[in-house]
């Protein structure tokens, strides 16, 4: 009998930034790295003969929980990837909700008919991941193997082993980040011993918001902010943040570099990315990241930050810089919690590495 621990990756940027990251690459977050440490502790004393993951950064990083202390070489298999999302890749969930509500609802309920340009179907990912895991089991008879994959991929494969039809995949809950399923494979059959076990993590502070109803409450979209029409709104946000006004008149910014963050049609915050400014090589500059007072503490700031990170990363930038007055304790706490540090020892400028590196 072969034992397989099938594990979802730790929290990654797509989870935190509320963006559709299926085959799109992104790094683990600070919370994700802490989850990997907890996963490593959970498996202390468990013998593993091999470890596999998909070829995406978030799964390879999570697999370190098993490989790091055992000297195992990670075996990378693209067949363990998440469901391919085609033209939806790296699009904010709030934008998909706004533009493609019915299609998004079909995706979230795992409708076998769901498909967009360039994507897979839930049936295709079910067959692909099931075959990959069963192939791994056959290659390791009598051994114990860790396999790190993705939420939709794991749920789809498990539905097959549990005897559910292709139209019943959505009956299973999406596994938690680093949620563990234990499988036993023998005589060509796979048995599910347990699924989505996250006992190694602290209990969540609140029930997760799921489905379309959840996204209506927690997923932002971004729309260009018209300047000079909205100049007063921009300047008021700068003043509240203790920042000096930038030049915002006369078309001095690129059309998509200054955006309004919206929850549905309700303005939540502002983001200004100064694409022309480059204080250091391969560095993107954020002139303003602002969340309205009534929306603070709801993780919307992370989504604005994520929009800047993904935009600049696609432009080839490897660092992100922004101004932060030394006396703005609230802002400093937020940015330090998201991986920023003082840039070149300057007390009023913060920097974060955003390059893709494990």
mmCIF file of N, CA, C and O in Angstrom, residues 218-298:
data_model
loop_
_atom_site.group_PDB
_atom_site.id
_atom_site.type_symbol
_atom_site.label_atom_id
_atom_site.label_comp_id
_atom_site.label_asym_id
_atom_site.label_seq_id
_atom_site.Cartn_x
_atom_site.Cartn_y
_atom_site.Cartn_z
ATOM 1 N N UNK A 218 -15.824 41.104 -0.600
ATOM 2 C CA UNK A 218 -14.381 41.160 -0.332
ATOM 3 C C UNK A 218 -13.486 41.272 -1.558
ATOM 4 O O UNK A 218 -12.260 41.264 -1.418
ATOM 5 N N UNK A 219 -14.048 41.382 -2.768
ATOM 6 C CA UNK A 219 -13.214 41.388 -3.970
ATOM 7 C C UNK A 219 -13.359 42.712 -4.721
ATOM 8 O O UNK A 219 -14.465 43.081 -5.141
ATOM 9 N N UNK A 220 -12.242 43.402 -4.913
ATOM 10 C CA UNK A 220 -12.241 44.714 -5.562
ATOM 11 C C UNK A 220 -12.005 44.597 -7.066
ATOM 12 O O UNK A 220 -11.422 43.636 -7.549
ATOM 13 N N UNK A 221 -12.440 45.626 -7.777
ATOM 14 C CA UNK A 221 -12.056 45.829 -9.164
ATOM 15 C C UNK A 221 -11.429 47.224 -9.266
ATOM 16 O O UNK A 221 -11.521 48.023 -8.324
ATOM 17 N N UNK A 222 -10.799 47.505 -10.388
ATOM 18 C CA UNK A 222 -10.060 48.753 -10.530
ATOM 19 C C UNK A 222 -10.464 49.444 -11.829
ATOM 20 O O UNK A 222 -10.562 48.806 -12.876
ATOM 21 N N UNK A 223 -10.686 50.754 -11.709
ATOM 22 C CA UNK A 223 -11.109 51.553 -12.851
ATOM 23 C C UNK A 223 -10.246 52.807 -12.923
ATOM 24 O O UNK A 223 -9.915 53.391 -11.881
ATOM 25 N N UNK A 224 -9.857 53.238 -14.133
ATOM 26 C CA UNK A 224 -9.046 54.460 -14.233
ATOM 27 C C UNK A 224 -9.716 55.645 -13.547
ATOM 28 O O UNK A 224 -10.925 55.855 -13.674
ATOM 29 N N UNK A 225 -8.925 56.410 -12.811
ATOM 30 C CA UNK A 225 -9.419 57.598 -12.112
ATOM 31 C C UNK A 225 -9.217 58.806 -13.018
ATOM 32 O O UNK A 225 -8.077 59.146 -13.353
ATOM 33 N N UNK A 226 -10.297 59.455 -13.424
ATOM 34 C CA UNK A 226 -10.134 60.595 -14.333
ATOM 35 C C UNK A 226 -9.568 61.816 -13.613
ATOM 36 O O UNK A 226 -10.104 62.279 -12.617
ATOM 37 N N UNK A 227 -8.446 62.306 -14.112
ATOM 38 C CA UNK A 227 -7.811 63.528 -13.645
ATOM 39 C C UNK A 227 -7.744 64.467 -14.862
ATOM 40 O O UNK A 227 -7.357 64.018 -15.933
ATOM 41 N N UNK A 228 -8.130 65.743 -14.781
ATOM 42 C CA UNK A 228 -8.309 66.521 -13.549
ATOM 43 C C UNK A 228 -9.690 66.461 -12.925
ATOM 44 O O UNK A 228 -9.909 67.081 -11.880
ATOM 45 N N UNK A 229 -10.655 65.714 -13.492
ATOM 46 C CA UNK A 229 -11.999 65.718 -12.928
ATOM 47 C C UNK A 229 -12.019 65.335 -11.453
ATOM 48 O O UNK A 229 -12.785 65.892 -10.658
ATOM 49 N N UNK A 230 -11.191 64.365 -11.067
ATOM 50 C CA UNK A 230 -11.179 63.870 -9.684
ATOM 51 C C UNK A 230 -9.957 64.371 -8.927
ATOM 52 O O UNK A 230 -9.534 63.762 -7.941
ATOM 53 N N UNK A 231 -9.390 65.480 -9.362
ATOM 54 C CA UNK A 231 -8.174 66.008 -8.743
ATOM 55 C C UNK A 231 -8.363 66.288 -7.257
ATOM 56 O O UNK A 231 -7.492 65.976 -6.441
ATOM 57 N N UNK A 232 -9.522 66.845 -6.880
ATOM 58 C CA UNK A 232 -9.771 67.179 -5.477
ATOM 59 C C UNK A 232 -9.778 65.924 -4.597
ATOM 60 O O UNK A 232 -9.240 65.921 -3.487
ATOM 61 N N UNK A 233 -10.364 64.837 -5.101
ATOM 62 C CA UNK A 233 -10.394 63.581 -4.354
ATOM 63 C C UNK A 233 -8.986 63.041 -4.146
ATOM 64 O O UNK A 233 -8.632 62.580 -3.056
ATOM 65 N N UNK A 234 -8.174 63.134 -5.182
ATOM 66 C CA UNK A 234 -6.795 62.654 -5.096
ATOM 67 C C UNK A 234 -5.990 63.484 -4.099
ATOM 68 O O UNK A 234 -5.280 62.938 -3.245
ATOM 69 N N UNK A 235 -6.114 64.798 -4.171
ATOM 70 C CA UNK A 235 -5.352 65.668 -3.276
ATOM 71 C C UNK A 235 -5.787 65.498 -1.831
ATOM 72 O O UNK A 235 -4.960 65.559 -0.913
ATOM 73 N N UNK A 236 -7.081 65.284 -1.598
ATOM 74 C CA UNK A 236 -7.561 65.066 -0.234
ATOM 75 C C UNK A 236 -6.976 63.788 0.354
ATOM 76 O O UNK A 236 -6.608 63.736 1.540
ATOM 77 N N UNK A 237 -6.863 62.732 -0.479
ATOM 78 C CA UNK A 237 -6.274 61.480 -0.005
ATOM 79 C C UNK A 237 -4.796 61.675 0.316
ATOM 80 O O UNK A 237 -4.292 61.166 1.335
ATOM 81 N N UNK A 238 -4.078 62.397 -0.527
ATOM 82 C CA UNK A 238 -2.670 62.694 -0.248
ATOM 83 C C UNK A 238 -2.520 63.429 1.076
ATOM 84 O O UNK A 238 -1.649 63.101 1.893
ATOM 85 N N UNK A 239 -3.361 64.428 1.297
ATOM 86 C CA UNK A 239 -3.261 65.214 2.524
ATOM 87 C C UNK A 239 -3.521 64.350 3.748
ATOM 88 O O UNK A 239 -2.810 64.445 4.754
ATOM 89 N N UNK A 240 -4.513 63.472 3.678
ATOM 90 C CA UNK A 240 -4.813 62.604 4.821
ATOM 91 C C UNK A 240 -3.645 61.674 5.122
ATOM 92 O O UNK A 240 -3.386 61.346 6.287
ATOM 93 N N UNK A 241 -2.930 61.266 4.090
ATOM 94 C CA UNK A 241 -1.785 60.377 4.283
ATOM 95 C C UNK A 241 -0.512 61.133 4.660
ATOM 96 O O UNK A 241 0.539 60.507 4.886
ATOM 97 N N UNK A 242 -0.573 62.455 4.694
ATOM 98 C CA UNK A 242 0.605 63.239 5.054
ATOM 99 C C UNK A 242 1.625 63.326 3.941
ATOM 100 O O UNK A 242 2.821 63.498 4.200
ATOM 101 N N UNK A 243 1.157 63.228 2.673
ATOM 102 C CA UNK A 243 2.062 63.244 1.526
ATOM 103 C C UNK A 243 1.932 64.555 0.760
ATOM 104 O O UNK A 243 0.860 65.158 0.708
ATOM 105 N N UNK A 244 3.021 64.970 0.134
ATOM 106 C CA UNK A 244 3.015 66.190 -0.670
ATOM 107 C C UNK A 244 2.319 65.917 -1.995
ATOM 108 O O UNK A 244 2.441 64.825 -2.563
ATOM 109 N N UNK A 245 1.587 66.912 -2.531
ATOM 110 C CA UNK A 245 0.887 66.717 -3.810
ATOM 111 C C UNK A 245 1.866 66.446 -4.948
ATOM 112 O O UNK A 245 2.926 67.048 -5.039
ATOM 113 N N UNK A 246 1.502 65.519 -5.804
ATOM 114 C CA UNK A 246 2.254 65.275 -7.025
ATOM 115 C C UNK A 246 1.635 66.089 -8.157
ATOM 116 O O UNK A 246 0.553 66.648 -8.018
ATOM 117 N N UNK A 247 2.316 66.137 -9.270
ATOM 118 C CA UNK A 247 1.755 66.792 -10.441
ATOM 119 C C UNK A 247 0.746 65.860 -11.080
ATOM 120 O O UNK A 247 1.092 64.790 -11.558
ATOM 121 N N UNK A 248 -0.516 66.265 -11.072
ATOM 122 C CA UNK A 248 -1.567 65.397 -11.601
ATOM 123 C C UNK A 248 -2.353 66.085 -12.707
ATOM 124 O O UNK A 248 -3.390 65.598 -13.128
ATOM 125 N N UNK A 249 -1.886 67.219 -13.172
ATOM 126 C CA UNK A 249 -2.608 67.949 -14.202
ATOM 127 C C UNK A 249 -2.003 67.694 -15.577
ATOM 128 O O UNK A 249 -0.866 67.243 -15.717
ATOM 129 N N UNK A 250 -2.785 68.043 -16.587
ATOM 130 C CA UNK A 250 -2.244 68.106 -17.936
ATOM 131 C C UNK A 250 -1.755 66.789 -18.499
ATOM 132 O O UNK A 250 -0.826 66.755 -19.308
ATOM 133 N N UNK A 251 -2.372 65.670 -18.098
ATOM 134 C CA UNK A 251 -1.989 64.385 -18.674
ATOM 135 C C UNK A 251 -0.604 63.931 -18.278
ATOM 136 O O UNK A 251 0.082 63.270 -19.042
ATOM 137 N N UNK A 252 -0.153 64.252 -17.064
ATOM 138 C CA UNK A 252 1.194 63.895 -16.639
ATOM 139 C C UNK A 252 1.294 62.466 -16.159
ATOM 140 O O UNK A 252 2.347 62.036 -15.752
ATOM 141 N N UNK A 253 0.188 61.709 -16.180
ATOM 142 C CA UNK A 253 0.219 60.314 -15.764
ATOM 143 C C UNK A 253 -0.365 59.452 -16.868
ATOM 144 O O UNK A 253 -1.186 59.906 -17.665
ATOM 145 N N UNK A 254 0.060 58.192 -16.936
ATOM 146 C CA UNK A 254 -0.494 57.260 -17.908
ATOM 147 C C UNK A 254 -1.942 56.943 -17.522
ATOM 148 O O UNK A 254 -2.279 56.893 -16.336
ATOM 149 N N UNK A 255 -2.817 56.709 -18.504
ATOM 150 C CA UNK A 255 -4.247 56.552 -18.211
ATOM 151 C C UNK A 255 -4.585 55.486 -17.169
ATOM 152 O O UNK A 255 -5.492 55.665 -16.368
ATOM 153 N N UNK A 256 -3.885 54.345 -17.179
ATOM 154 C CA UNK A 256 -4.213 53.258 -16.257
ATOM 155 C C UNK A 256 -3.338 53.241 -15.009
ATOM 156 O O UNK A 256 -3.428 52.304 -14.212
ATOM 157 N N UNK A 257 -2.499 54.268 -14.836
ATOM 158 C CA UNK A 257 -1.597 54.264 -13.691
ATOM 159 C C UNK A 257 -2.242 54.842 -12.443
ATOM 160 O O UNK A 257 -1.738 54.651 -11.341
ATOM 161 N N UNK A 258 -3.345 55.533 -12.592
ATOM 162 C CA UNK A 258 -4.076 56.088 -11.458
ATOM 163 C C UNK A 258 -5.465 55.466 -11.464
ATOM 164 O O UNK A 258 -6.244 55.660 -12.396
ATOM 165 N N UNK A 259 -5.772 54.652 -10.450
ATOM 166 C CA UNK A 259 -7.000 53.866 -10.479
ATOM 167 C C UNK A 259 -7.819 54.055 -9.212
ATOM 168 O O UNK A 259 -7.289 54.342 -8.126
ATOM 169 N N UNK A 260 -9.111 53.878 -9.400
ATOM 170 C CA UNK A 260 -10.072 53.884 -8.306
ATOM 171 C C UNK A 260 -10.415 52.437 -7.982
ATOM 172 O O UNK A 260 -10.759 51.660 -8.873
ATOM 173 N N UNK A 261 -10.293 52.063 -6.718
ATOM 174 C CA UNK A 261 -10.659 50.715 -6.280
ATOM 175 C C UNK A 261 -12.134 50.705 -5.922
ATOM 176 O O UNK A 261 -12.608 51.565 -5.171
ATOM 177 N N UNK A 262 -12.875 49.734 -6.458
ATOM 178 C CA UNK A 262 -14.321 49.687 -6.292
ATOM 179 C C UNK A 262 -14.755 48.336 -5.747
ATOM 180 O O UNK A 262 -14.290 47.286 -6.215
ATOM 181 N N UNK A 263 -15.660 48.358 -4.782
ATOM 182 C CA UNK A 263 -16.343 47.158 -4.303
ATOM 183 C C UNK A 263 -17.729 47.202 -4.940
ATOM 184 O O UNK A 263 -18.591 47.959 -4.482
ATOM 185 N N UNK A 264 -17.920 46.442 -6.010
ATOM 186 C CA UNK A 264 -19.104 46.642 -6.825
ATOM 187 C C UNK A 264 -18.982 47.988 -7.520
ATOM 188 O O UNK A 264 -18.082 48.211 -8.319
ATOM 189 N N UNK A 265 -19.869 48.915 -7.167
ATOM 190 C CA UNK A 265 -19.794 50.278 -7.689
ATOM 191 C C UNK A 265 -19.458 51.289 -6.605
ATOM 192 O O UNK A 265 -19.543 52.492 -6.833
ATOM 193 N N UNK A 266 -19.058 50.815 -5.423
ATOM 194 C CA UNK A 266 -18.759 51.691 -4.289
ATOM 195 C C UNK A 266 -17.263 51.973 -4.224
ATOM 196 O O UNK A 266 -16.460 51.033 -4.119
ATOM 197 N N UNK A 267 -16.845 53.242 -4.291
ATOM 198 C CA UNK A 267 -15.414 53.561 -4.173
ATOM 199 C C UNK A 267 -14.865 53.179 -2.799
ATOM 200 O O UNK A 267 -15.469 53.472 -1.772
ATOM 201 N N UNK A 268 -13.721 52.505 -2.816
ATOM 202 C CA UNK A 268 -13.074 52.044 -1.584
ATOM 203 C C UNK A 268 -11.727 52.729 -1.371
ATOM 204 O O UNK A 268 -11.353 53.024 -0.235
ATOM 205 N N UNK A 269 -10.992 52.985 -2.444
ATOM 206 C CA UNK A 269 -9.656 53.555 -2.279
ATOM 207 C C UNK A 269 -9.084 54.027 -3.594
ATOM 208 O O UNK A 269 -9.717 53.945 -4.658
ATOM 209 N N UNK A 270 -7.842 54.516 -3.518
ATOM 210 C CA UNK A 270 -7.134 55.048 -4.675
ATOM 211 C C UNK A 270 -5.736 54.449 -4.737
ATOM 212 O O UNK A 270 -5.124 54.174 -3.706
ATOM 213 N N UNK A 271 -5.238 54.281 -5.961
ATOM 214 C CA UNK A 271 -3.878 53.806 -6.172
ATOM 215 C C UNK A 271 -3.274 54.604 -7.318
ATOM 216 O O UNK A 271 -3.865 54.697 -8.399
ATOM 217 N N UNK A 272 -2.088 55.191 -7.066
ATOM 218 C CA UNK A 272 -1.380 55.917 -8.117
ATOM 219 C C UNK A 272 -0.007 55.288 -8.281
ATOM 220 O O UNK A 272 0.819 55.311 -7.359
ATOM 221 N N UNK A 273 0.241 54.740 -9.458
ATOM 222 C CA UNK A 273 1.535 54.159 -9.807
ATOM 223 C C UNK A 273 2.230 55.112 -10.778
ATOM 224 O O UNK A 273 1.723 55.350 -11.874
ATOM 225 N N UNK A 274 3.354 55.655 -10.379
ATOM 226 C CA UNK A 274 4.101 56.579 -11.231
ATOM 227 C C UNK A 274 5.045 55.764 -12.106
ATOM 228 O O UNK A 274 6.181 55.473 -11.728
ATOM 229 N N UNK A 275 4.575 55.386 -13.288
ATOM 230 C CA UNK A 275 5.327 54.474 -14.144
ATOM 231 C C UNK A 275 6.639 55.086 -14.639
ATOM 232 O O UNK A 275 7.592 54.365 -14.927
ATOM 233 N N UNK A 276 6.683 56.403 -14.761
ATOM 234 C CA UNK A 276 7.882 57.045 -15.311
ATOM 235 C C UNK A 276 8.990 57.189 -14.275
ATOM 236 O O UNK A 276 10.161 57.332 -14.625
ATOM 237 N N UNK A 277 8.634 57.140 -13.008
ATOM 238 C CA UNK A 277 9.631 57.347 -11.958
ATOM 239 C C UNK A 277 10.334 56.034 -11.644
ATOM 240 O O UNK A 277 9.695 55.000 -11.453
ATOM 241 N N UNK A 278 11.649 56.082 -11.565
ATOM 242 C CA UNK A 278 12.433 54.887 -11.268
ATOM 243 C C UNK A 278 13.628 55.321 -10.426
ATOM 244 O O UNK A 278 14.697 55.636 -10.937
ATOM 245 N N UNK A 279 13.414 55.356 -9.087
ATOM 246 C CA UNK A 279 14.457 55.830 -8.181
ATOM 247 C C UNK A 279 15.701 54.958 -8.221
ATOM 248 O O UNK A 279 16.800 55.401 -7.921
ATOM 249 N N UNK A 280 15.514 53.701 -8.551
ATOM 250 C CA UNK A 280 16.612 52.741 -8.630
ATOM 251 C C UNK A 280 16.303 51.788 -9.779
ATOM 252 O O UNK A 280 15.152 51.685 -10.218
ATOM 253 N N UNK A 281 17.287 51.081 -10.320
ATOM 254 C CA UNK A 281 17.039 50.168 -11.433
ATOM 255 C C UNK A 281 15.966 49.131 -11.114
ATOM 256 O O UNK A 281 15.912 48.602 -10.008
ATOM 257 N N UNK A 282 15.086 48.900 -12.078
ATOM 258 C CA UNK A 282 14.033 47.868 -11.989
ATOM 259 C C UNK A 282 13.090 48.107 -10.802
ATOM 260 O O UNK A 282 12.589 47.165 -10.191
ATOM 261 N N UNK A 283 12.839 49.374 -10.489
ATOM 262 C CA UNK A 283 12.001 49.732 -9.347
ATOM 263 C C UNK A 283 10.749 50.463 -9.809
ATOM 264 O O UNK A 283 10.827 51.403 -10.597
ATOM 265 N N UNK A 284 9.596 50.016 -9.330
ATOM 266 C CA UNK A 284 8.339 50.704 -9.588
ATOM 267 C C UNK A 284 7.975 51.587 -8.409
ATOM 268 O O UNK A 284 8.211 51.228 -7.250
ATOM 269 N N UNK A 285 7.384 52.744 -8.697
ATOM 270 C CA UNK A 285 7.073 53.717 -7.644
ATOM 271 C C UNK A 285 5.563 53.868 -7.497
ATOM 272 O O UNK A 285 4.846 54.063 -8.476
ATOM 273 N N UNK A 286 5.101 53.774 -6.252
ATOM 274 C CA UNK A 286 3.697 54.020 -5.920
ATOM 275 C C UNK A 286 3.620 55.356 -5.198
ATOM 276 O O UNK A 286 4.175 55.512 -4.105
ATOM 277 N N UNK A 287 2.957 56.329 -5.810
ATOM 278 C CA UNK A 287 2.839 57.653 -5.191
ATOM 279 C C UNK A 287 1.780 57.686 -4.112
ATOM 280 O O UNK A 287 1.882 58.463 -3.161
ATOM 281 N N UNK A 288 0.737 56.842 -4.258
ATOM 282 C CA UNK A 288 -0.359 56.850 -3.280
ATOM 283 C C UNK A 288 -1.022 55.483 -3.248
ATOM 284 O O UNK A 288 -1.348 54.909 -4.297
ATOM 285 N N UNK A 289 -1.213 54.972 -2.047
ATOM 286 C CA UNK A 289 -2.035 53.792 -1.806
ATOM 287 C C UNK A 289 -2.958 54.159 -0.658
ATOM 288 O O UNK A 289 -2.523 54.301 0.481
ATOM 289 N N UNK A 290 -4.239 54.323 -0.957
ATOM 290 C CA UNK A 290 -5.171 54.920 0.011
ATOM 291 C C UNK A 290 -6.451 54.102 0.085
ATOM 292 O O UNK A 290 -7.046 53.748 -0.941
ATOM 293 N N UNK A 291 -6.876 53.796 1.319
ATOM 294 C CA UNK A 291 -8.160 53.158 1.575
ATOM 295 C C UNK A 291 -8.988 54.114 2.430
ATOM 296 O O UNK A 291 -8.501 54.635 3.444
ATOM 297 N N UNK A 292 -10.225 54.362 2.024
ATOM 298 C CA UNK A 292 -11.103 55.261 2.775
ATOM 299 C C UNK A 292 -11.302 54.738 4.192
ATOM 300 O O UNK A 292 -11.359 53.517 4.409
ATOM 301 N N UNK A 293 -11.405 55.629 5.184
ATOM 302 C CA UNK A 293 -11.469 55.207 6.596
ATOM 303 C C UNK A 293 -12.518 54.149 6.887
ATOM 304 O O UNK A 293 -12.273 53.210 7.666
ATOM 305 N N UNK A 294 -13.702 54.250 6.268
ATOM 306 C CA UNK A 294 -14.772 53.308 6.585
ATOM 307 C C UNK A 294 -14.525 51.906 6.045
ATOM 308 O O UNK A 294 -15.246 50.954 6.397
ATOM 309 N N UNK A 295 -13.494 51.742 5.204
ATOM 310 C CA UNK A 295 -13.206 50.430 4.635
ATOM 311 C C UNK A 295 -11.888 49.837 5.147
ATOM 312 O O UNK A 295 -11.455 48.785 4.672
ATOM 313 N N UNK A 296 -11.268 50.489 6.096
ATOM 314 C CA UNK A 296 -9.997 49.982 6.610
ATOM 315 C C UNK A 296 -10.219 48.774 7.514
ATOM 316 O O UNK A 296 -11.280 48.607 8.102
ATOM 317 N N UNK A 297 -9.198 47.941 7.611
ATOM 318 C CA UNK A 297 -9.292 46.742 8.439
ATOM 319 C C UNK A 297 -10.042 45.605 7.794
ATOM 320 O O UNK A 297 -10.377 44.620 8.464
ATOM 321 N N UNK A 298 -10.307 45.694 6.489
ATOM 322 C CA UNK A 298 -11.046 44.647 5.782
ATOM 323 C C UNK A 298 -10.214 44.006 4.667
ATOM 324 O O UNK A 298 -10.747 43.385 3.764
#
